Amino acid sequence: MIKAVLFDFHNTLVTCDGWLDLEIHTLPALALERLAKKGYLLEGQSASPAQAEKAIQLFHQVRQQARDSGVEVSAVEGVRSVLELMGYTPPIDDIEEVVSDLERKCLLDVAPVSGALDTLQRLRDAGYVMGVVSIAGWPPFVEMALASEGMRPFFAEVATSAGEGIYKSDPVIFLRAVSRLGIEPDGAVHVGDH
């Protein structure tokens, strides 16, 4: 008997295409530009288009390594790795600050998927326990986005790939989330956009 429902985050509960693009594509290039303004680039005070493209290419490699290994890296660690490969070593606190700022700016574009709130209410009224499993490199974004749309109270568990250190395609992240809900795996379903 199904007792728990796990949800994907993006395009299932909320939309925020800018955030998804940031998380999987542009984050290191934008971080590089921000850190350049703080004086951390060897060449001067701005990042060139070639440096930005190099950062994106390296980030794709970091993301591919995470997929291949099943070990997820956080957004901060991904940016740090890319910058290190490019020969830059700004303090981790500055990387964390820049990543946090870039991620938080994406909150302005979060919108609920049509019918999501109604569905969550109906499932809660029917007695289901619910959780979220998301491929997120900066876990606070998921929490903040859910809160901003009035969805966070519906979920007893929010698991992110970076928070767990597990790439989302690995079943272990789902098993952990279900376990924390106090449900056996055969008592849960996952709802996602693909």
mmCIF file of N, CA, C and O in Angstrom, residues 1-87:
data_model
loop_
_atom_site.group_PDB
_atom_site.id
_atom_site.type_symbol
_atom_site.label_atom_id
_atom_site.label_comp_id
_atom_site.label_asym_id
_atom_site.label_seq_id
_atom_site.Cartn_x
_atom_site.Cartn_y
_atom_site.Cartn_z
ATOM 1 N N MET A 1 0.831 -1.185 0.000
ATOM 2 C CA MET A 1 0.000 0.000 0.000
ATOM 3 C C MET A 1 0.879 1.254 0.000
ATOM 4 O O MET A 1 1.820 1.350 0.781
ATOM 5 N N ILE A 2 0.569 2.198 -0.853
ATOM 6 C CA ILE A 2 1.341 3.440 -0.951
ATOM 7 C C ILE A 2 0.982 4.352 0.221
ATOM 8 O O ILE A 2 -0.181 4.659 0.460
ATOM 9 N N LYS A 3 2.035 4.768 0.954
ATOM 10 C CA LYS A 3 1.862 5.652 2.104
ATOM 11 C C LYS A 3 2.601 6.970 1.945
ATOM 12 O O LYS A 3 2.332 7.925 2.659
ATOM 13 N N ALA A 4 3.583 6.990 1.017
ATOM 14 C CA ALA A 4 4.424 8.179 0.849
ATOM 15 C C ALA A 4 4.551 8.538 -0.620
ATOM 16 O O ALA A 4 4.564 7.664 -1.488
ATOM 17 N N VAL A 5 4.671 9.835 -0.867
ATOM 18 C CA VAL A 5 4.880 10.336 -2.220
ATOM 19 C C VAL A 5 6.106 11.243 -2.194
ATOM 20 O O VAL A 5 6.154 12.209 -1.420
ATOM 21 N N LEU A 6 7.090 10.884 -2.999
ATOM 22 C CA LEU A 6 8.274 11.733 -3.196
ATOM 23 C C LEU A 6 8.071 12.518 -4.481
ATOM 24 O O LEU A 6 7.600 11.975 -5.476
ATOM 25 N N PHE A 7 8.450 13.773 -4.463
ATOM 26 C CA PHE A 7 8.319 14.624 -5.634
ATOM 27 C C PHE A 7 9.681 15.113 -6.109
ATOM 28 O O PHE A 7 10.540 15.435 -5.291
ATOM 29 N N ASP A 8 9.826 15.197 -7.415
ATOM 30 C CA ASP A 8 10.912 15.956 -8.011
ATOM 31 C C ASP A 8 10.608 17.423 -7.710
ATOM 32 O O ASP A 8 9.471 17.784 -7.388
ATOM 33 N N PHE A 9 11.579 18.275 -7.837
ATOM 34 C CA PHE A 9 11.412 19.695 -7.511
ATOM 35 C C PHE A 9 11.077 20.520 -8.752
ATOM 36 O O PHE A 9 9.964 21.000 -8.919
ATOM 37 N N HIS A 10 12.055 20.660 -9.644
ATOM 38 C CA HIS A 10 11.904 21.538 -10.808
ATOM 39 C C HIS A 10 10.994 20.915 -11.859
ATOM 40 O O HIS A 10 11.145 19.751 -12.219
ATOM 41 N N ASN A 11 10.052 21.683 -12.333
ATOM 42 C CA ASN A 11 9.047 21.304 -13.338
ATOM 43 C C ASN A 11 8.042 20.285 -12.823
ATOM 44 O O ASN A 11 7.239 19.780 -13.596
ATOM 45 N N THR A 12 8.083 19.980 -11.541
ATOM 46 C CA THR A 12 7.071 19.127 -10.925
ATOM 47 C C THR A 12 6.316 19.928 -9.866
ATOM 48 O O THR A 12 5.091 19.930 -9.858
ATOM 49 N N LEU A 13 7.049 20.602 -9.001
ATOM 50 C CA LEU A 13 6.441 21.463 -7.981
ATOM 51 C C LEU A 13 6.522 22.936 -8.364
ATOM 52 O O LEU A 13 5.552 23.674 -8.211
ATOM 53 N N VAL A 14 7.689 23.343 -8.822
ATOM 54 C CA VAL A 14 7.899 24.736 -9.230
ATOM 55 C C VAL A 14 8.681 24.769 -10.541
ATOM 56 O O VAL A 14 9.312 23.775 -10.927
ATOM 57 N N THR A 15 8.627 25.914 -11.177
ATOM 58 C CA THR A 15 9.481 26.154 -12.333
ATOM 59 C C THR A 15 10.444 27.285 -11.989
ATOM 60 O O THR A 15 10.106 28.190 -11.225
ATOM 61 N N CYS A 16 11.610 27.195 -12.539
ATOM 62 C CA CYS A 16 12.624 28.239 -12.408
ATOM 63 C C CYS A 16 13.759 27.872 -13.355
ATOM 64 O O CYS A 16 14.798 27.365 -12.935
ATOM 65 N N ASP A 17 13.528 28.091 -14.635
ATOM 66 C CA ASP A 17 14.495 27.668 -15.643
ATOM 67 C C ASP A 17 15.852 28.342 -15.484
ATOM 68 O O ASP A 17 16.881 27.736 -15.760
ATOM 69 N N GLY A 18 15.852 29.591 -15.014
ATOM 70 C CA GLY A 18 17.125 30.278 -14.786
ATOM 71 C C GLY A 18 17.962 29.579 -13.733
ATOM 72 O O GLY A 18 19.183 29.481 -13.854
ATOM 73 N N TRP A 19 17.308 29.068 -12.693
ATOM 74 C CA TRP A 19 18.016 28.326 -11.656
ATOM 75 C C TRP A 19 18.600 27.035 -12.212
ATOM 76 O O TRP A 19 19.760 26.707 -11.959
ATOM 77 N N LEU A 20 17.807 26.313 -12.986
ATOM 78 C CA LEU A 20 18.303 25.058 -13.545
ATOM 79 C C LEU A 20 19.501 25.315 -14.457
ATOM 80 O O LEU A 20 20.506 24.606 -14.393
ATOM 81 N N ASP A 21 19.421 26.357 -15.284
ATOM 82 C CA ASP A 21 20.542 26.704 -16.155
ATOM 83 C C ASP A 21 21.775 27.072 -15.329
ATOM 84 O O ASP A 21 22.889 26.664 -15.648
ATOM 85 N N LEU A 22 21.555 27.824 -14.255
ATOM 86 C CA LEU A 22 22.661 28.185 -13.363
ATOM 87 C C LEU A 22 23.303 26.934 -12.777
ATOM 88 O O LEU A 22 24.524 26.775 -12.820
ATOM 89 N N GLU A 23 22.487 26.039 -12.256
ATOM 90 C CA GLU A 23 22.979 24.833 -11.579
ATOM 91 C C GLU A 23 23.755 23.892 -12.494
ATOM 92 O O GLU A 23 24.679 23.230 -12.048
ATOM 93 N N ILE A 24 23.344 23.789 -13.753
ATOM 94 C CA ILE A 24 23.988 22.799 -14.626
ATOM 95 C C ILE A 24 24.858 23.394 -15.721
ATOM 96 O O ILE A 24 25.526 22.652 -16.435
ATOM 97 N N HIS A 25 24.885 24.730 -15.809
ATOM 98 C CA HIS A 25 25.598 25.303 -16.952
ATOM 99 C C HIS A 25 26.424 26.545 -16.598
ATOM 100 O O HIS A 25 27.635 26.532 -16.729
ATOM 101 N N THR A 26 25.797 27.605 -16.143
ATOM 102 C CA THR A 26 26.451 28.922 -16.115
ATOM 103 C C THR A 26 27.085 29.327 -14.783
ATOM 104 O O THR A 26 27.780 30.343 -14.728
ATOM 105 N N LEU A 27 26.846 28.581 -13.729
ATOM 106 C CA LEU A 27 27.306 29.003 -12.404
ATOM 107 C C LEU A 27 28.785 29.381 -12.345
ATOM 108 O O LEU A 27 29.122 30.463 -11.859
ATOM 109 N N PRO A 28 29.707 28.550 -12.834
ATOM 110 C CA PRO A 28 31.121 28.935 -12.701
ATOM 111 C C PRO A 28 31.495 30.191 -13.491
ATOM 112 O O PRO A 28 32.316 30.976 -13.033
ATOM 113 N N ALA A 29 30.886 30.370 -14.662
ATOM 114 C CA ALA A 29 31.201 31.560 -15.457
ATOM 115 C C ALA A 29 30.720 32.823 -14.744
ATOM 116 O O ALA A 29 31.436 33.835 -14.696
ATOM 117 N N LEU A 30 29.522 32.765 -14.183
ATOM 118 C CA LEU A 30 29.000 33.923 -13.457
ATOM 119 C C LEU A 30 29.783 34.161 -12.167
ATOM 120 O O LEU A 30 30.048 35.305 -11.791
ATOM 121 N N ALA A 31 30.156 33.089 -11.495
ATOM 122 C CA ALA A 31 30.974 33.224 -10.283
ATOM 123 C C ALA A 31 32.337 33.812 -10.626
ATOM 124 O O ALA A 31 32.859 34.663 -9.890
ATOM 125 N N LEU A 32 32.905 33.365 -11.738
ATOM 126 C CA LEU A 32 34.198 33.888 -12.187
ATOM 127 C C LEU A 32 34.120 35.397 -12.388
ATOM 128 O O LEU A 32 35.003 36.144 -11.944
ATOM 129 N N GLU A 33 33.060 35.856 -13.027
ATOM 130 C CA GLU A 33 32.889 37.293 -13.267
ATOM 131 C C GLU A 33 32.764 38.052 -11.947
ATOM 132 O O GLU A 33 33.390 39.097 -11.757
ATOM 133 N N ARG A 34 31.989 37.523 -11.024
ATOM 134 C CA ARG A 34 31.820 38.180 -9.722
ATOM 135 C C ARG A 34 33.136 38.226 -8.957
ATOM 136 O O ARG A 34 33.472 39.227 -8.330
ATOM 137 N N LEU A 35 33.863 37.106 -8.982
ATOM 138 C CA LEU A 35 35.134 37.062 -8.265
ATOM 139 C C LEU A 35 36.187 37.941 -8.931
ATOM 140 O O LEU A 35 37.053 38.490 -8.248
ATOM 141 N N ALA A 36 36.098 38.100 -10.243
ATOM 142 C CA ALA A 36 37.025 39.001 -10.941
ATOM 143 C C ALA A 36 36.849 40.425 -10.425
ATOM 144 O O ALA A 36 37.826 41.157 -10.243
ATOM 145 N N LYS A 37 35.607 40.811 -10.185
ATOM 146 C CA LYS A 37 35.337 42.160 -9.674
ATOM 147 C C LYS A 37 35.899 42.351 -8.272
ATOM 148 O O LYS A 37 36.118 43.473 -7.839
ATOM 149 N N LYS A 38 36.128 41.230 -7.570
ATOM 150 C CA LYS A 38 36.736 41.296 -6.236
ATOM 151 C C LYS A 38 38.265 41.263 -6.328
ATOM 152 O O LYS A 38 38.945 41.292 -5.316
ATOM 153 N N GLY A 39 38.793 41.143 -7.552
ATOM 154 C CA GLY A 39 40.233 41.179 -7.745
ATOM 155 C C GLY A 39 40.938 39.846 -7.674
ATOM 156 O O GLY A 39 42.146 39.792 -7.446
ATOM 157 N N TYR A 40 40.222 38.730 -7.886
ATOM 158 C CA TYR A 40 40.837 37.417 -7.748
ATOM 159 C C TYR A 40 41.388 36.822 -9.037
ATOM 160 O O TYR A 40 41.962 35.751 -8.999
ATOM 161 N N LEU A 41 41.227 37.485 -10.173
ATOM 162 C CA LEU A 41 41.773 36.939 -11.411
ATOM 163 C C LEU A 41 43.174 37.462 -11.638
ATOM 164 O O LEU A 41 43.477 38.610 -11.359
ATOM 165 N N LEU A 42 44.000 36.597 -12.174
ATOM 166 C CA LEU A 42 45.392 36.966 -12.401
ATOM 167 C C LEU A 42 45.525 38.012 -13.494
ATOM 168 O O LEU A 42 46.436 38.813 -13.471
ATOM 169 N N GLU A 43 44.611 38.005 -14.464
ATOM 170 C CA GLU A 43 44.736 38.877 -15.631
ATOM 171 C C GLU A 43 44.181 40.276 -15.416
ATOM 172 O O GLU A 43 44.340 41.141 -16.238
ATOM 173 N N GLY A 44 43.451 40.514 -14.356
ATOM 174 C CA GLY A 44 42.897 41.846 -14.154
ATOM 175 C C GLY A 44 41.539 41.806 -13.497
ATOM 176 O O GLY A 44 41.211 40.870 -12.795
ATOM 177 N N GLN A 45 40.741 42.827 -13.769
ATOM 178 C CA GLN A 45 39.499 43.015 -13.038
ATOM 179 C C GLN A 45 38.237 42.502 -13.729
ATOM 180 O O GLN A 45 37.150 42.707 -13.238
ATOM 181 N N SER A 46 38.356 41.847 -14.877
ATOM 182 C CA SER A 46 37.151 41.291 -15.503
ATOM 183 C C SER A 46 37.492 39.967 -16.178
ATOM 184 O O SER A 46 38.613 39.724 -16.590
ATOM 185 N N ALA A 47 36.482 39.132 -16.256
ATOM 186 C CA ALA A 47 36.659 37.838 -16.913
ATOM 187 C C ALA A 47 36.369 38.006 -18.401
ATOM 188 O O ALA A 47 35.403 38.655 -18.773
ATOM 189 N N SER A 48 37.198 37.424 -19.227
ATOM 190 C CA SER A 48 36.993 37.518 -20.671
ATOM 191 C C SER A 48 35.951 36.496 -21.109
ATOM 192 O O SER A 48 35.699 35.516 -20.412
ATOM 193 N N PRO A 49 35.348 36.693 -22.284
ATOM 194 C CA PRO A 49 34.420 35.691 -22.811
ATOM 195 C C PRO A 49 35.081 34.311 -22.948
ATOM 196 O O PRO A 49 34.442 33.295 -22.713
ATOM 197 N N ALA A 50 36.363 34.289 -23.299
ATOM 198 C CA ALA A 50 37.068 33.009 -23.425
ATOM 199 C C ALA A 50 37.189 32.327 -22.057
ATOM 200 O O ALA A 50 37.045 31.107 -21.957
ATOM 201 N N GLN A 51 37.443 33.097 -21.008
ATOM 202 C CA GLN A 51 37.524 32.524 -19.666
ATOM 203 C C GLN A 51 36.156 31.998 -19.231
ATOM 204 O O GLN A 51 36.064 30.925 -18.626
ATOM 205 N N ALA A 52 35.112 32.740 -19.537
ATOM 206 C CA ALA A 52 33.760 32.301 -19.180
ATOM 207 C C ALA A 52 33.422 30.998 -19.893
ATOM 208 O O ALA A 52 32.879 30.067 -19.280
ATOM 209 N N GLU A 53 33.760 30.911 -21.170
ATOM 210 C CA GLU A 53 33.480 29.679 -21.924
ATOM 211 C C GLU A 53 34.304 28.515 -21.383
ATOM 212 O O GLU A 53 33.800 27.390 -21.271
ATOM 213 N N LYS A 54 35.542 28.780 -21.019
ATOM 214 C CA LYS A 54 36.390 27.738 -20.433
ATOM 215 C C LYS A 54 35.779 27.246 -19.112
ATOM 216 O O LYS A 54 35.748 26.041 -18.836
ATOM 217 N N ALA A 55 35.274 28.171 -18.297
ATOM 218 C CA ALA A 55 34.652 27.798 -17.028
ATOM 219 C C ALA A 55 33.433 26.907 -17.264
ATOM 220 O O ALA A 55 33.235 25.910 -16.563
ATOM 221 N N ILE A 56 32.639 27.228 -18.259
ATOM 222 C CA ILE A 56 31.453 26.419 -18.582
ATOM 223 C C ILE A 56 31.874 25.029 -19.052
ATOM 224 O O ILE A 56 31.301 24.026 -18.618
ATOM 225 N N GLN A 57 32.879 24.956 -19.908
ATOM 226 C CA GLN A 57 33.358 23.655 -20.395
ATOM 227 C C GLN A 57 33.875 22.792 -19.245
ATOM 228 O O GLN A 57 33.575 21.598 -19.165
ATOM 229 N N LEU A 58 34.653 23.396 -18.366
ATOM 230 C CA LEU A 58 35.184 22.651 -17.224
ATOM 231 C C LEU A 58 34.065 22.199 -16.284
ATOM 232 O O LEU A 58 34.113 21.101 -15.735
ATOM 233 N N PHE A 59 33.049 23.040 -16.126
ATOM 234 C CA PHE A 59 31.924 22.676 -15.273
ATOM 235 C C PHE A 59 31.172 21.482 -15.854
ATOM 236 O O PHE A 59 30.736 20.602 -15.115
ATOM 237 N N HIS A 60 31.037 21.451 -17.161
ATOM 238 C CA HIS A 60 30.407 20.287 -17.790
ATOM 239 C C HIS A 60 31.204 19.021 -17.476
ATOM 240 O O HIS A 60 30.622 17.947 -17.252
ATOM 241 N N GLN A 61 32.523 19.140 -17.450
ATOM 242 C CA GLN A 61 33.358 17.980 -17.101
ATOM 243 C C GLN A 61 33.143 17.566 -15.640
ATOM 244 O O GLN A 61 33.050 16.378 -15.335
ATOM 245 N N VAL A 62 33.064 18.544 -14.758
ATOM 246 C CA VAL A 62 32.818 18.259 -13.342
ATOM 247 C C VAL A 62 31.462 17.582 -13.184
ATOM 248 O O VAL A 62 31.321 16.599 -12.451
ATOM 249 N N ARG A 63 30.443 18.082 -13.886
ATOM 250 C CA ARG A 63 29.089 17.496 -13.821
ATOM 251 C C ARG A 63 29.107 16.071 -14.387
ATOM 252 O O ARG A 63 28.456 15.184 -13.848
ATOM 253 N N GLN A 64 29.865 15.854 -15.462
ATOM 254 C CA GLN A 64 29.942 14.514 -16.045
ATOM 255 C C GLN A 64 30.617 13.542 -15.083
ATOM 256 O O GLN A 64 30.197 12.391 -14.958
ATOM 257 N N GLN A 65 31.643 14.001 -14.402
ATOM 258 C CA GLN A 65 32.307 13.152 -13.409
ATOM 259 C C GLN A 65 31.342 12.766 -12.292
ATOM 260 O O GLN A 65 31.359 11.622 -11.817
ATOM 261 N N ALA A 66 30.489 13.699 -11.894
ATOM 262 C CA ALA A 66 29.492 13.393 -10.858
ATOM 263 C C ALA A 66 28.521 12.328 -11.369
ATOM 264 O O ALA A 66 28.207 11.372 -10.652
ATOM 265 N N ARG A 67 28.061 12.487 -12.600
ATOM 266 C CA ARG A 67 27.147 11.482 -13.174
ATOM 267 C C ARG A 67 27.825 10.122 -13.258
ATOM 268 O O ARG A 67 27.234 9.101 -12.906
ATOM 269 N N ASP A 68 29.062 10.113 -13.742
ATOM 270 C CA ASP A 68 29.781 8.849 -13.933
ATOM 271 C C ASP A 68 30.102 8.155 -12.609
ATOM 272 O O ASP A 68 30.020 6.930 -12.510
ATOM 273 N N SER A 69 30.468 8.928 -11.611
ATOM 274 C CA SER A 69 30.870 8.352 -10.328
ATOM 275 C C SER A 69 29.693 8.104 -9.386
ATOM 276 O O SER A 69 29.798 7.298 -8.473
ATOM 277 N N GLY A 70 28.612 8.848 -9.612
ATOM 278 C CA GLY A 70 27.479 8.767 -8.698
ATOM 279 C C GLY A 70 27.667 9.618 -7.452
ATOM 280 O O GLY A 70 26.796 9.663 -6.590
ATOM 281 N N VAL A 71 28.803 10.319 -7.359
ATOM 282 C CA VAL A 71 29.093 11.169 -6.208
ATOM 283 C C VAL A 71 28.856 12.626 -6.622
ATOM 284 O O VAL A 71 29.571 13.165 -7.463
ATOM 285 N N GLU A 72 27.834 13.219 -6.037
ATOM 286 C CA GLU A 72 27.482 14.597 -6.370
ATOM 287 C C GLU A 72 28.416 15.582 -5.678
ATOM 288 O O GLU A 72 28.885 15.325 -4.563
ATOM 289 N N VAL A 73 28.700 16.685 -6.347
ATOM 290 C CA VAL A 73 29.467 17.774 -5.745
ATOM 291 C C VAL A 73 28.525 18.946 -5.537
ATOM 292 O O VAL A 73 27.580 19.141 -6.297
ATOM 293 N N SER A 74 28.772 19.712 -4.514
ATOM 294 C CA SER A 74 27.947 20.890 -4.253
ATOM 295 C C SER A 74 28.271 21.973 -5.279
ATOM 296 O O SER A 74 29.302 21.929 -5.960
ATOM 297 N N ALA A 75 27.398 22.960 -5.367
ATOM 298 C CA ALA A 75 27.633 24.087 -6.255
ATOM 299 C C ALA A 75 28.939 24.796 -5.887
ATOM 300 O O ALA A 75 29.728 25.160 -6.763
ATOM 301 N N VAL A 76 29.156 24.965 -4.604
ATOM 302 C CA VAL A 76 30.378 25.636 -4.138
ATOM 303 C C VAL A 76 31.605 24.821 -4.531
ATOM 304 O O VAL A 76 32.591 25.363 -5.048
ATOM 305 N N GLU A 77 31.554 23.518 -4.303
ATOM 306 C CA GLU A 77 32.694 22.665 -4.641
ATOM 307 C C GLU A 77 32.908 22.617 -6.153
ATOM 308 O O GLU A 77 34.043 22.586 -6.631
ATOM 309 N N GLY A 78 31.831 22.618 -6.912
ATOM 310 C CA GLY A 78 31.955 22.626 -8.369
ATOM 311 C C GLY A 78 32.642 23.888 -8.862
ATOM 312 O O GLY A 78 33.544 23.830 -9.713
ATOM 313 N N VAL A 79 32.241 25.029 -8.331
ATOM 314 C CA VAL A 79 32.873 26.293 -8.711
ATOM 315 C C VAL A 79 34.334 26.303 -8.265
ATOM 316 O O VAL A 79 35.226 26.689 -9.028
ATOM 317 N N ARG A 80 34.591 25.867 -7.037
ATOM 318 C CA ARG A 80 35.980 25.831 -6.549
ATOM 319 C C ARG A 80 36.847 24.963 -7.439
ATOM 320 O O ARG A 80 37.958 25.341 -7.810
ATOM 321 N N SER A 81 36.343 23.797 -7.845
ATOM 322 C CA SER A 81 37.102 22.891 -8.713
ATOM 323 C C SER A 81 37.412 23.529 -10.059
ATOM 324 O O SER A 81 38.534 23.434 -10.557
ATOM 325 N N VAL A 82 36.404 24.165 -10.650
ATOM 326 C CA VAL A 82 36.601 24.819 -11.944
ATOM 327 C C VAL A 82 37.636 25.925 -11.829
ATOM 328 O O VAL A 82 38.557 26.025 -12.655
ATOM 329 N N LEU A 83 37.504 26.762 -10.814
ATOM 330 C CA LEU A 83 38.452 27.864 -10.654
ATOM 331 C C LEU A 83 39.865 27.351 -10.423
ATOM 332 O O LEU A 83 40.831 27.899 -10.961
ATOM 333 N N GLU A 84 39.986 26.294 -9.641
ATOM 334 C CA GLU A 84 41.301 25.710 -9.389
ATOM 335 C C GLU A 84 41.910 25.191 -10.696
ATOM 336 O O GLU A 84 43.106 25.384 -10.948
ATOM 337 N N LEU A 85 41.096 24.525 -11.512
ATOM 338 C CA LEU A 85 41.584 24.038 -12.810
ATOM 339 C C LEU A 85 42.031 25.188 -13.713
ATOM 340 O O LEU A 85 42.888 25.005 -14.572
ATOM 341 N N MET A 86 41.440 26.354 -13.496
ATOM 342 C CA MET A 86 41.808 27.533 -14.282
ATOM 343 C C MET A 86 42.969 28.309 -13.661
ATOM 344 O O MET A 86 43.420 29.306 -14.221
ATOM 345 N N GLY A 87 43.440 27.850 -12.509
ATOM 346 C CA GLY A 87 44.588 28.494 -11.869
ATOM 347 C C GLY A 87 44.238 29.562 -10.855
ATOM 348 O O GLY A 87 45.101 30.330 -10.443
#
